[in-house]
Amino acid sequence: TISIVYNTPYIHNDEQCAYWKYHVDTDQGQWSKDMAGVHKSKMVACNFSHATHFALLLSDNDEYTNNEILDFITDIGCTLSLIGVGIILLTALIFTKWRQNTGIIILINFSLAICLKIGMLYLSEYVKNRSGGLSCTITGVILHYALLSECAWMFTIAILQFKRFVEVLGGPPKYVLAKALICGWIFPVF
């Protein structure tokens, strides 16, 4: 038996322990309830006797009543990020010598990944409210790709910073830009 304990700030009486049950013939699935959760102070314990995807299904109470405030904060954060990225891209556009540095080219690609992610975030909200189906799926796939690409660029920058500040005696790595482009734009596809 596998025991999974969830720390929940809100305790409801109708929590259900569930797992994702695949249907072999259709490649689809659905949540299948195993049992009710066992309450222990602010935690809920679920005991499973199989190895699959586990989750705790909570009742659909809207605990976030200030969605407008959260949307406003998100809009401010995304706007400030786009302004900062815009300044980086404008600087690269104006100063040609500055943008010839390999590190700056990587920064520009990272900035483009941030722009793609923020743009797809807002486009996905628009598509969700206006339509569905295939356009929603395509938007979701591109949004996931943009998020993975942004993470891959951060990983690339972290490796380059490590090589620059920790491995100071080694020579500069070969084909840095080609490796960075592959890691940042192609690797997230897989």
Coordinates of N, CA and C in Angstrom, one line a residue:
T1 N 0.8 -1.2 0.0 CA 0.0 0.0 0.0 C 0.9 1.2 0.0
I2 N 0.5 2.2 -0.8 CA 1.3 3.5 -0.9 C 0.4 4.5 -0.2
S3 N 1.0 5.2 0.8 CA 0.3 6.2 1.5 C 0.9 7.6 1.0
I4 N 0.0 8.4 0.6 CA 0.4 9.8 0.2 C -0.4 10.8 1.0
V5 N 0.3 11.7 1.7 CA -0.3 12.7 2.6 C -0.2 14.0 1.9
Y6 N -1.3 14.7 1.8 CA -1.5 16.0 1.2 C -1.7 17.0 2.3
N7 N -0.8 18.1 2.3 CA -1.0 19.2 3.2 C -1.9 20.2 2.6
T8 N -3.1 20.3 3.1 CA -4.1 21.3 2.5 C -4.4 22.4 3.5
P9 N -4.5 23.6 3.0 CA -4.8 24.7 3.9 C -6.3 24.7 4.2
Y10 N -7.1 24.1 3.3 CA -8.6 24.1 3.5 C -9.0 22.7 3.6
I11 N -9.7 22.3 4.6 CA -10.2 21.0 4.8 C -11.7 21.0 4.4
H12 N -12.1 20.1 3.5 CA -13.5 19.9 3.2 C -13.9 18.5 3.6
N13 N -15.1 18.3 3.7 CA -15.5 16.9 4.1 C -15.7 16.0 2.9
D14 N -15.6 16.5 1.7 CA -15.9 15.6 0.6 C -14.6 15.4 -0.3
E15 N -13.4 15.4 0.3 CA -12.2 15.1 -0.5 C -12.3 13.6 -0.9
Q16 N -11.8 13.3 -2.1 CA -11.8 12.0 -2.6 C -10.4 11.7 -3.1
C17 N -9.9 10.5 -2.7 CA -8.6 10.1 -3.3 C -8.9 9.4 -4.6
A18 N -8.1 9.8 -5.6 CA -8.4 9.3 -7.0 C -7.2 9.0 -7.7
Y19 N -7.3 8.3 -8.8 CA -6.2 8.1 -9.7 C -6.7 8.2 -11.1
W20 N -5.7 8.4 -12.1 CA -6.1 8.5 -13.5 C -6.1 7.1 -14.1
K21 N -7.3 6.7 -14.5 CA -7.5 5.3 -15.1 C -7.6 5.4 -16.6
Y22 N -6.6 4.8 -17.2 CA -6.5 4.9 -18.7 C -7.5 3.8 -19.3
H23 N -8.1 4.2 -20.4 CA -8.8 3.2 -21.2 C -7.9 2.8 -22.4
V24 N -7.5 1.5 -22.4 CA -6.6 1.1 -23.3 C -7.0 1.2 -24.8
D25 N -8.3 1.0 -25.0 CA -8.8 0.9 -26.4 C -8.9 2.3 -27.0
T26 N -9.1 3.4 -26.2 CA -9.4 4.7 -26.8 C -8.2 5.7 -26.5
D27 N -7.2 5.3 -25.7 CA -6.1 6.2 -25.3 C -6.6 7.4 -24.5
Q28 N -7.8 7.3 -24.0 CA -8.4 8.3 -23.1 C -8.4 7.8 -21.7
G29 N -8.8 8.6 -20.8 CA -8.9 8.2 -19.4 C -9.8 9.1 -18.7
Q30 N -9.9 8.8 -17.4 CA -10.8 9.6 -16.5 C -10.3 9.4 -15.1
W31 N -10.7 10.3 -14.2 CA -10.4 10.2 -12.8 C -11.3 9.1 -12.2
S32 N -10.7 8.2 -11.5 CA -11.5 7.1 -10.8 C -11.2 7.3 -9.3
K33 N -12.3 7.4 -8.6 CA -12.2 7.6 -7.2 C -11.9 6.3 -6.5
D34 N -11.0 6.3 -5.6 CA -10.6 5.1 -4.8 C -11.3 5.1 -3.5
M35 N -11.3 6.2 -2.8 CA -11.8 6.2 -1.4 C -11.9 7.6 -1.0
A36 N -12.5 7.9 0.1 CA -12.5 9.2 0.7 C -11.1 9.4 1.5
G37 N -10.7 10.6 1.5 CA -9.4 10.9 2.2 C -9.6 10.8 3.7
V38 N -8.5 10.4 4.3 CA -8.5 10.2 5.8 C -7.9 11.5 6.3
H39 N -8.7 12.3 7.2 CA -8.3 13.6 7.7 C -7.4 13.4 8.9
K40 N -6.3 14.1 8.9 CA -5.4 14.2 10.1 C -5.0 15.7 10.2
S41 N -5.6 16.4 11.1 CA -5.4 17.8 11.3 C -5.6 18.5 10.0
K42 N -4.5 19.2 9.5 CA -4.7 19.9 8.2 C -4.1 19.1 7.1
M43 N -4.1 17.8 7.2 CA -3.6 16.9 6.2 C -4.6 15.9 5.8
V44 N -4.5 15.4 4.6 CA -5.4 14.4 4.1 C -4.5 13.2 3.6
A45 N -4.8 12.0 4.1 CA -4.0 10.8 3.7 C -4.8 10.0 2.7
C46 N -4.1 9.5 1.7 CA -4.7 8.6 0.7 C -3.9 7.4 0.7
N47 N -4.5 6.2 0.7 CA -3.8 4.9 0.7 C -4.2 4.3 -0.6
F48 N -3.2 4.0 -1.5 CA -3.4 3.4 -2.8 C -2.7 2.0 -2.8
S49 N -3.3 1.1 -3.5 CA -2.7 -0.3 -3.7 C -2.3 -0.5 -5.1
H50 N -2.0 0.5 -5.9 CA -1.6 0.4 -7.3 C -0.7 1.5 -7.6
A51 N 0.1 1.4 -8.6 CA 1.1 2.4 -9.0 C 0.6 3.1 -10.3
T52 N 0.0 4.3 -10.2 CA -0.5 5.1 -11.3 C -0.4 6.5 -10.9
H53 N -1.0 7.4 -11.7 CA -1.0 8.8 -11.3 C -2.0 9.1 -10.2
F54 N -1.5 9.7 -9.1 CA -2.3 9.9 -7.9 C -2.7 11.4 -7.8
A55 N -3.8 11.6 -7.2 CA -4.3 13.0 -6.9 C -5.3 13.0 -5.8
L56 N -5.5 14.1 -5.2 CA -6.5 14.3 -4.3 C -7.5 15.3 -4.9
L57 N -8.7 14.8 -5.1 CA -9.8 15.6 -5.8 C -10.5 16.4 -4.7
L58 N -10.4 17.7 -4.7 CA -11.1 18.5 -3.8 C -12.4 19.0 -4.4
S59 N -13.3 19.4 -3.5 CA -14.6 20.0 -4.0 C -14.3 21.3 -4.7
D60 N -15.1 21.6 -5.6 CA -14.9 22.8 -6.5 C -15.4 24.1 -5.8
N61 N -14.8 24.4 -4.7 CA -15.2 25.7 -4.0 C -14.2 26.7 -4.5
D62 N -14.7 27.8 -4.9 CA -13.9 28.9 -5.5 C -13.3 29.7 -4.3
E63 N -12.1 29.3 -3.9 CA -11.5 29.9 -2.7 C -10.8 31.2 -3.1
Y64 N -10.6 31.4 -4.4 CA -10.0 32.7 -4.8 C -11.0 33.6 -5.3
T65 N -11.5 34.4 -4.4 CA -12.7 35.3 -4.8 C -12.2 36.6 -5.4
N66 N -10.9 36.9 -5.4 CA -10.3 38.1 -5.9 C -9.6 37.9 -7.2
N67 N -10.3 37.2 -8.2 CA -9.7 37.0 -9.4 C -9.3 38.2 -10.2
E68 N -10.1 39.3 -10.0 CA -9.7 40.6 -10.7 C -8.4 41.1 -10.2
I69 N -8.2 41.0 -8.9 CA -6.9 41.5 -8.3 C -5.8 40.7 -8.8
L70 N -5.9 39.4 -8.9 CA -4.8 38.5 -9.4 C -4.6 38.8 -10.8
D71 N -5.6 39.0 -11.6 CA -5.4 39.3 -13.0 C -4.7 40.7 -13.2
F72 N -5.0 41.6 -12.3 CA -4.4 42.9 -12.4 C -2.9 42.8 -12.0
I73 N -2.6 42.0 -11.0 CA -1.2 41.8 -10.6 C -0.4 41.1 -11.7
T74 N -1.0 40.1 -12.4 CA -0.4 39.4 -13.5 C -0.2 40.4 -14.7
D75 N -1.1 41.3 -14.9 CA -1.0 42.2 -16.0 C 0.2 43.2 -15.8
I76 N 0.3 43.6 -14.5 CA 1.4 44.6 -14.2 C 2.7 43.8 -14.3
G77 N 2.8 42.6 -13.8 CA 4.1 41.9 -13.9 C 4.5 41.6 -15.4
C78 N 3.5 41.2 -16.2 CA 3.8 40.9 -17.6 C 4.2 42.2 -18.3
T79 N 3.5 43.3 -18.0 CA 3.8 44.6 -18.7 C 5.2 45.0 -18.3
L80 N 5.6 44.9 -17.0 CA 6.9 45.3 -16.6 C 8.0 44.4 -17.3
S81 N 7.7 43.1 -17.4 CA 8.6 42.2 -18.0 C 8.8 42.5 -19.5
L82 N 7.7 42.8 -20.2 CA 7.8 43.2 -21.6 C 8.5 44.5 -21.8
I83 N 8.3 45.5 -20.9 CA 9.1 46.7 -21.0 C 10.6 46.5 -20.9
G84 N 11.0 45.7 -19.9 CA 12.4 45.3 -19.7 C 12.9 44.6 -20.9
V85 N 12.2 43.6 -21.4 CA 12.6 42.9 -22.6 C 12.7 43.8 -23.8
G86 N 11.7 44.7 -23.9 CA 11.7 45.6 -25.0 C 13.0 46.5 -25.0
I87 N 13.4 47.0 -23.8 CA 14.6 47.8 -23.7 C 15.8 47.0 -24.1
I88 N 15.9 45.7 -23.7 CA 17.0 44.9 -24.2 C 17.0 44.7 -25.7
L89 N 15.9 44.5 -26.3 CA 15.8 44.3 -27.7 C 16.1 45.6 -28.5
L90 N 15.6 46.7 -27.9 CA 15.9 48.0 -28.5 C 17.3 48.4 -28.5
T91 N 18.0 48.1 -27.3 CA 19.4 48.3 -27.2 C 20.2 47.4 -28.3
A92 N 19.7 46.2 -28.4 CA 20.4 45.3 -29.4 C 20.2 45.8 -30.8
L93 N 19.0 46.4 -31.1 CA 18.7 47.0 -32.4 C 19.5 48.2 -32.7
I94 N 19.7 49.0 -31.7 CA 20.5 50.3 -31.9 C 22.0 50.1 -32.0
F95 N 22.5 49.3 -31.1 CA 24.0 49.2 -31.0 C 24.4 47.8 -31.6
T96 N 24.9 47.9 -32.9 CA 25.2 46.7 -33.6 C 26.4 46.0 -33.0
K97 N 27.4 46.7 -32.5 CA 28.6 46.1 -31.9 C 28.2 45.3 -30.6
W98 N 27.3 45.9 -29.8 CA 26.8 45.2 -28.6 C 26.2 43.9 -28.9
R99 N 25.4 43.8 -29.9 CA 24.7 42.6 -30.2 C 25.5 41.5 -30.9
Q100 N 26.8 41.8 -31.2 CA 27.7 40.8 -31.8 C 28.3 39.8 -30.8
N101 N 28.2 40.1 -29.5 CA 28.8 39.3 -28.5 C 27.9 38.0 -28.3
T102 N 28.5 36.9 -28.1 CA 27.8 35.6 -28.0 C 26.8 35.7 -26.8
G103 N 27.3 36.2 -25.7 CA 26.4 36.3 -24.5 C 25.2 37.1 -24.8
I104 N 25.3 38.2 -25.5 CA 24.2 39.1 -25.8 C 23.2 38.4 -26.8
I105 N 23.8 37.6 -27.7 CA 22.9 36.9 -28.6 C 22.0 35.9 -27.8
I106 N 22.7 35.3 -26.9 CA 21.9 34.3 -26.0 C 20.9 35.1 -25.2
L107 N 21.2 36.3 -24.7 CA 20.3 37.1 -23.9 C 19.1 37.5 -24.8
I108 N 19.4 37.9 -26.1 CA 18.3 38.2 -27.0 C 17.4 37.1 -27.2
N109 N 17.9 35.9 -27.4 CA 17.1 34.7 -27.6 C 16.2 34.4 -26.4
F110 N 16.8 34.6 -25.2 CA 16.1 34.4 -24.0 C 15.0 35.4 -23.9
S111 N 15.2 36.7 -24.3 CA 14.2 37.7 -24.3 C 13.1 37.4 -25.2
L112 N 13.4 36.8 -26.4 CA 12.4 36.4 -27.3 C 11.5 35.3 -26.8
A113 N 12.1 34.4 -26.0 CA 11.4 33.3 -25.4 C 10.4 33.8 -24.4
I114 N 10.8 34.8 -23.6 CA 10.0 35.5 -22.6 C 8.8 36.1 -23.3
C115 N 9.1 36.9 -24.4 CA 8.0 37.5 -25.2 C 7.0 36.5 -25.7
L116 N 7.5 35.4 -26.3 CA 6.6 34.3 -26.8 C 5.8 33.8 -25.7
K117 N 6.3 33.5 -24.5 CA 5.5 33.0 -23.4 C 4.4 33.9 -23.0
I118 N 4.8 35.2 -22.8 CA 3.8 36.2 -22.3 C 2.7 36.4 -23.4
G119 N 3.1 36.4 -24.6 CA 2.1 36.6 -25.7 C 1.2 35.4 -25.8
M120 N 1.7 34.2 -25.7 CA 0.9 33.0 -25.7 C 0.0 32.9 -24.5
L121 N 0.5 33.4 -23.3 CA -0.4 33.4 -22.1 C -1.6 34.2 -22.4
Y122 N -1.5 35.4 -22.9 CA -2.7 36.2 -23.2 C -3.5 35.6 -24.4
L123 N -2.8 35.1 -25.4 CA -3.6 34.5 -26.5 C -4.4 33.3 -26.1
S124 N -3.8 32.5 -25.2 CA -4.5 31.3 -24.7 C -5.8 31.7 -23.9
E125 N -5.7 32.8 -23.2 CA -6.9 33.3 -22.4 C -8.0 33.7 -23.4
Y126 N -7.5 34.4 -24.5 CA -8.5 34.9 -25.5 C -9.1 33.7 -26.2
V127 N -8.3 32.7 -26.6 CA -8.8 31.5 -27.3 C -9.8 30.7 -26.4
K128 N -9.4 30.6 -25.2 CA -10.3 29.9 -24.2 C -11.6 30.5 -24.1
N129 N -11.7 31.8 -24.1 CA -13.0 32.5 -23.9 C -13.8 32.6 -25.2
R130 N -13.1 32.6 -26.4 CA -13.8 32.8 -27.7 C -14.1 31.5 -28.4
S131 N -13.2 30.5 -28.3 CA -13.4 29.3 -29.1 C -12.8 28.1 -28.3
G132 N -12.7 27.0 -28.9 CA -12.2 25.8 -28.2 C -11.6 24.9 -29.3
G133 N -11.6 23.6 -29.0 CA -11.2 22.6 -29.9 C -9.8 22.7 -30.3
L134 N -9.6 22.7 -31.6 CA -8.2 22.6 -32.2 C -7.4 23.9 -31.9
S135 N -8.0 25.0 -32.0 CA -7.3 26.3 -31.8 C -6.8 26.3 -30.3
C136 N -7.6 25.8 -29.4 CA -7.3 25.8 -28.0 C -6.1 24.8 -27.8
T137 N -6.1 23.7 -28.4 CA -5.0 22.7 -28.3 C -3.7 23.3 -28.9
I138 N -3.8 23.9 -30.1 CA -2.6 24.5 -30.7 C -2.0 25.6 -29.8
T139 N -2.9 26.4 -29.3 CA -2.4 27.5 -28.4 C -1.7 26.9 -27.1
G140 N -2.3 25.9 -26.6 CA -1.8 25.2 -25.4 C -0.4 24.6 -25.7
V141 N -0.3 23.9 -26.8 CA 1.0 23.3 -27.2 C 2.1 24.4 -27.4
I142 N 1.7 25.5 -28.0 CA 2.7 26.6 -28.2 C 3.1 27.2 -26.9
L143 N 2.1 27.4 -26.0 CA 2.4 27.9 -24.7 C 3.3 27.0 -23.9
H144 N 3.1 25.7 -23.9 CA 4.0 24.8 -23.2 C 5.4 24.8 -23.8
Y145 N 5.4 24.9 -25.2 CA 6.7 25.0 -25.8 C 7.5 26.3 -25.4
A146 N 6.7 27.4 -25.3 CA 7.4 28.6 -24.9 C 7.9 28.6 -23.5
L147 N 7.1 27.9 -22.6 CA 7.6 27.8 -21.2 C 8.8 26.9 -21.1
L148 N 8.8 25.8 -21.8 CA 10.0 24.9 -21.8 C 11.2 25.6 -22.5
S149 N 10.9 26.4 -23.5 CA 12.0 27.1 -24.1 C 12.6 28.1 -23.2
E150 N 11.8 28.8 -22.5 CA 12.3 29.8 -21.5 C 13.1 29.1 -20.4
C151 N 12.7 28.0 -20.0 CA 13.5 27.2 -19.0 C 14.8 26.7 -19.6
A152 N 14.7 26.3 -20.8 CA 16.0 25.8 -21.5 C 17.0 26.9 -21.6
W153 N 16.5 28.1 -22.0 CA 17.4 29.3 -22.1 C 18.0 29.7 -20.7
M154 N 17.2 29.6 -19.6 CA 17.7 29.8 -18.3 C 18.7 28.8 -17.9
F155 N 18.5 27.6 -18.3 CA 19.5 26.5 -18.0 C 20.8 26.8 -18.8
T156 N 20.7 27.2 -20.1 CA 21.8 27.5 -20.9 C 22.6 28.7 -20.2
I157 N 21.9 29.7 -19.8 CA 22.6 30.8 -19.2 C 23.3 30.4 -17.9
A158 N 22.6 29.6 -17.1 CA 23.2 29.1 -15.9 C 24.5 28.3 -16.1
I159 N 24.5 27.5 -17.2 CA 25.7 26.7 -17.5 C 26.8 27.6 -17.9
L160 N 26.5 28.6 -18.7 CA 27.5 29.5 -19.2 C 28.1 30.4 -18.0
Q161 N 27.2 30.8 -17.1 CA 27.7 31.5 -15.9 C 28.6 30.6 -15.1
F162 N 28.2 29.4 -14.9 CA 29.1 28.4 -14.2 C 30.4 28.3 -14.8
K163 N 30.4 28.2 -16.1 CA 31.7 28.0 -16.8 C 32.5 29.3 -16.8
R164 N 31.9 30.4 -16.8 CA 32.6 31.7 -16.7 C 33.2 32.0 -15.3
F165 N 32.4 31.7 -14.3 CA 32.9 32.1 -12.9 C 33.5 31.0 -12.1
V166 N 33.2 29.7 -12.4 CA 33.8 28.6 -11.6 C 34.9 28.0 -12.3
E167 N 34.7 27.7 -13.6 CA 35.8 27.0 -14.3 C 36.6 28.1 -15.1
V168 N 37.3 28.9 -14.3 CA 38.0 30.1 -14.9 C 39.2 29.7 -15.7
L169 N 39.8 28.6 -15.4 CA 41.1 28.2 -16.0 C 40.9 27.4 -17.3
G170 N 39.7 26.9 -17.5 CA 39.5 26.2 -18.8 C 39.3 27.2 -19.9
G171 N 39.6 26.8 -21.1 CA 39.4 27.7 -22.2 C 37.9 27.9 -22.5
P172 N 37.6 28.8 -23.4 CA 36.1 29.0 -23.7 C 35.6 27.8 -24.5
P173 N 34.4 27.4 -24.2 CA 33.8 26.3 -24.9 C 33.6 26.6 -26.4
K174 N 33.7 25.5 -27.1 CA 33.6 25.6 -28.6 C 32.1 25.6 -29.0
Y175 N 31.8 26.3 -30.0 CA 30.5 26.3 -30.6 C 29.4 26.6 -29.6
V176 N 29.6 27.6 -28.8 CA 28.7 28.0 -27.7 C 27.4 28.4 -28.3
L177 N 27.4 29.2 -29.3 CA 26.1 29.7 -29.8 C 25.3 28.6 -30.4
A178 N 25.9 27.8 -31.2 CA 25.2 26.7 -31.8 C 24.6 25.7 -30.8
K179 N 25.3 25.4 -29.7 CA 24.8 24.6 -28.7 C 23.7 25.3 -27.9
A180 N 23.8 26.6 -27.7 CA 22.8 27.3 -27.0 C 21.5 27.3 -27.8
L181 N 21.6 27.6 -29.1 CA 20.4 27.6 -29.9 C 19.7 26.3 -30.0
I182 N 20.5 25.2 -30.0 CA 19.9 23.9 -30.0 C 19.2 23.6 -28.7
C183 N 19.9 23.9 -27.6 CA 19.3 23.7 -26.3 C 18.1 24.6 -26.1
G184 N 18.1 25.8 -26.5 CA 17.0 26.8 -26.2 C 15.8 26.6 -27.1
W185 N 16.0 26.3 -28.4 CA 14.8 26.3 -29.3 C 14.4 24.9 -29.8
I186 N 15.4 24.0 -29.9 CA 15.1 22.6 -30.4 C 14.8 21.6 -29.3
F187 N 15.6 21.7 -28.3 CA 15.5 20.7 -27.2 C 14.1 20.7 -26.6
P188 N 13.4 21.9 -26.4 CA 12.0 21.8 -25.8 C 11.0 21.1 -26.6
V189 N 11.3 20.9 -27.9 CA 10.3 20.1 -28.8 C 10.2 18.7 -28.3
F190 N 11.3 18.1 -27.8 CA 11.4 16.7 -27.4 C 11.1 16.7 -26.0

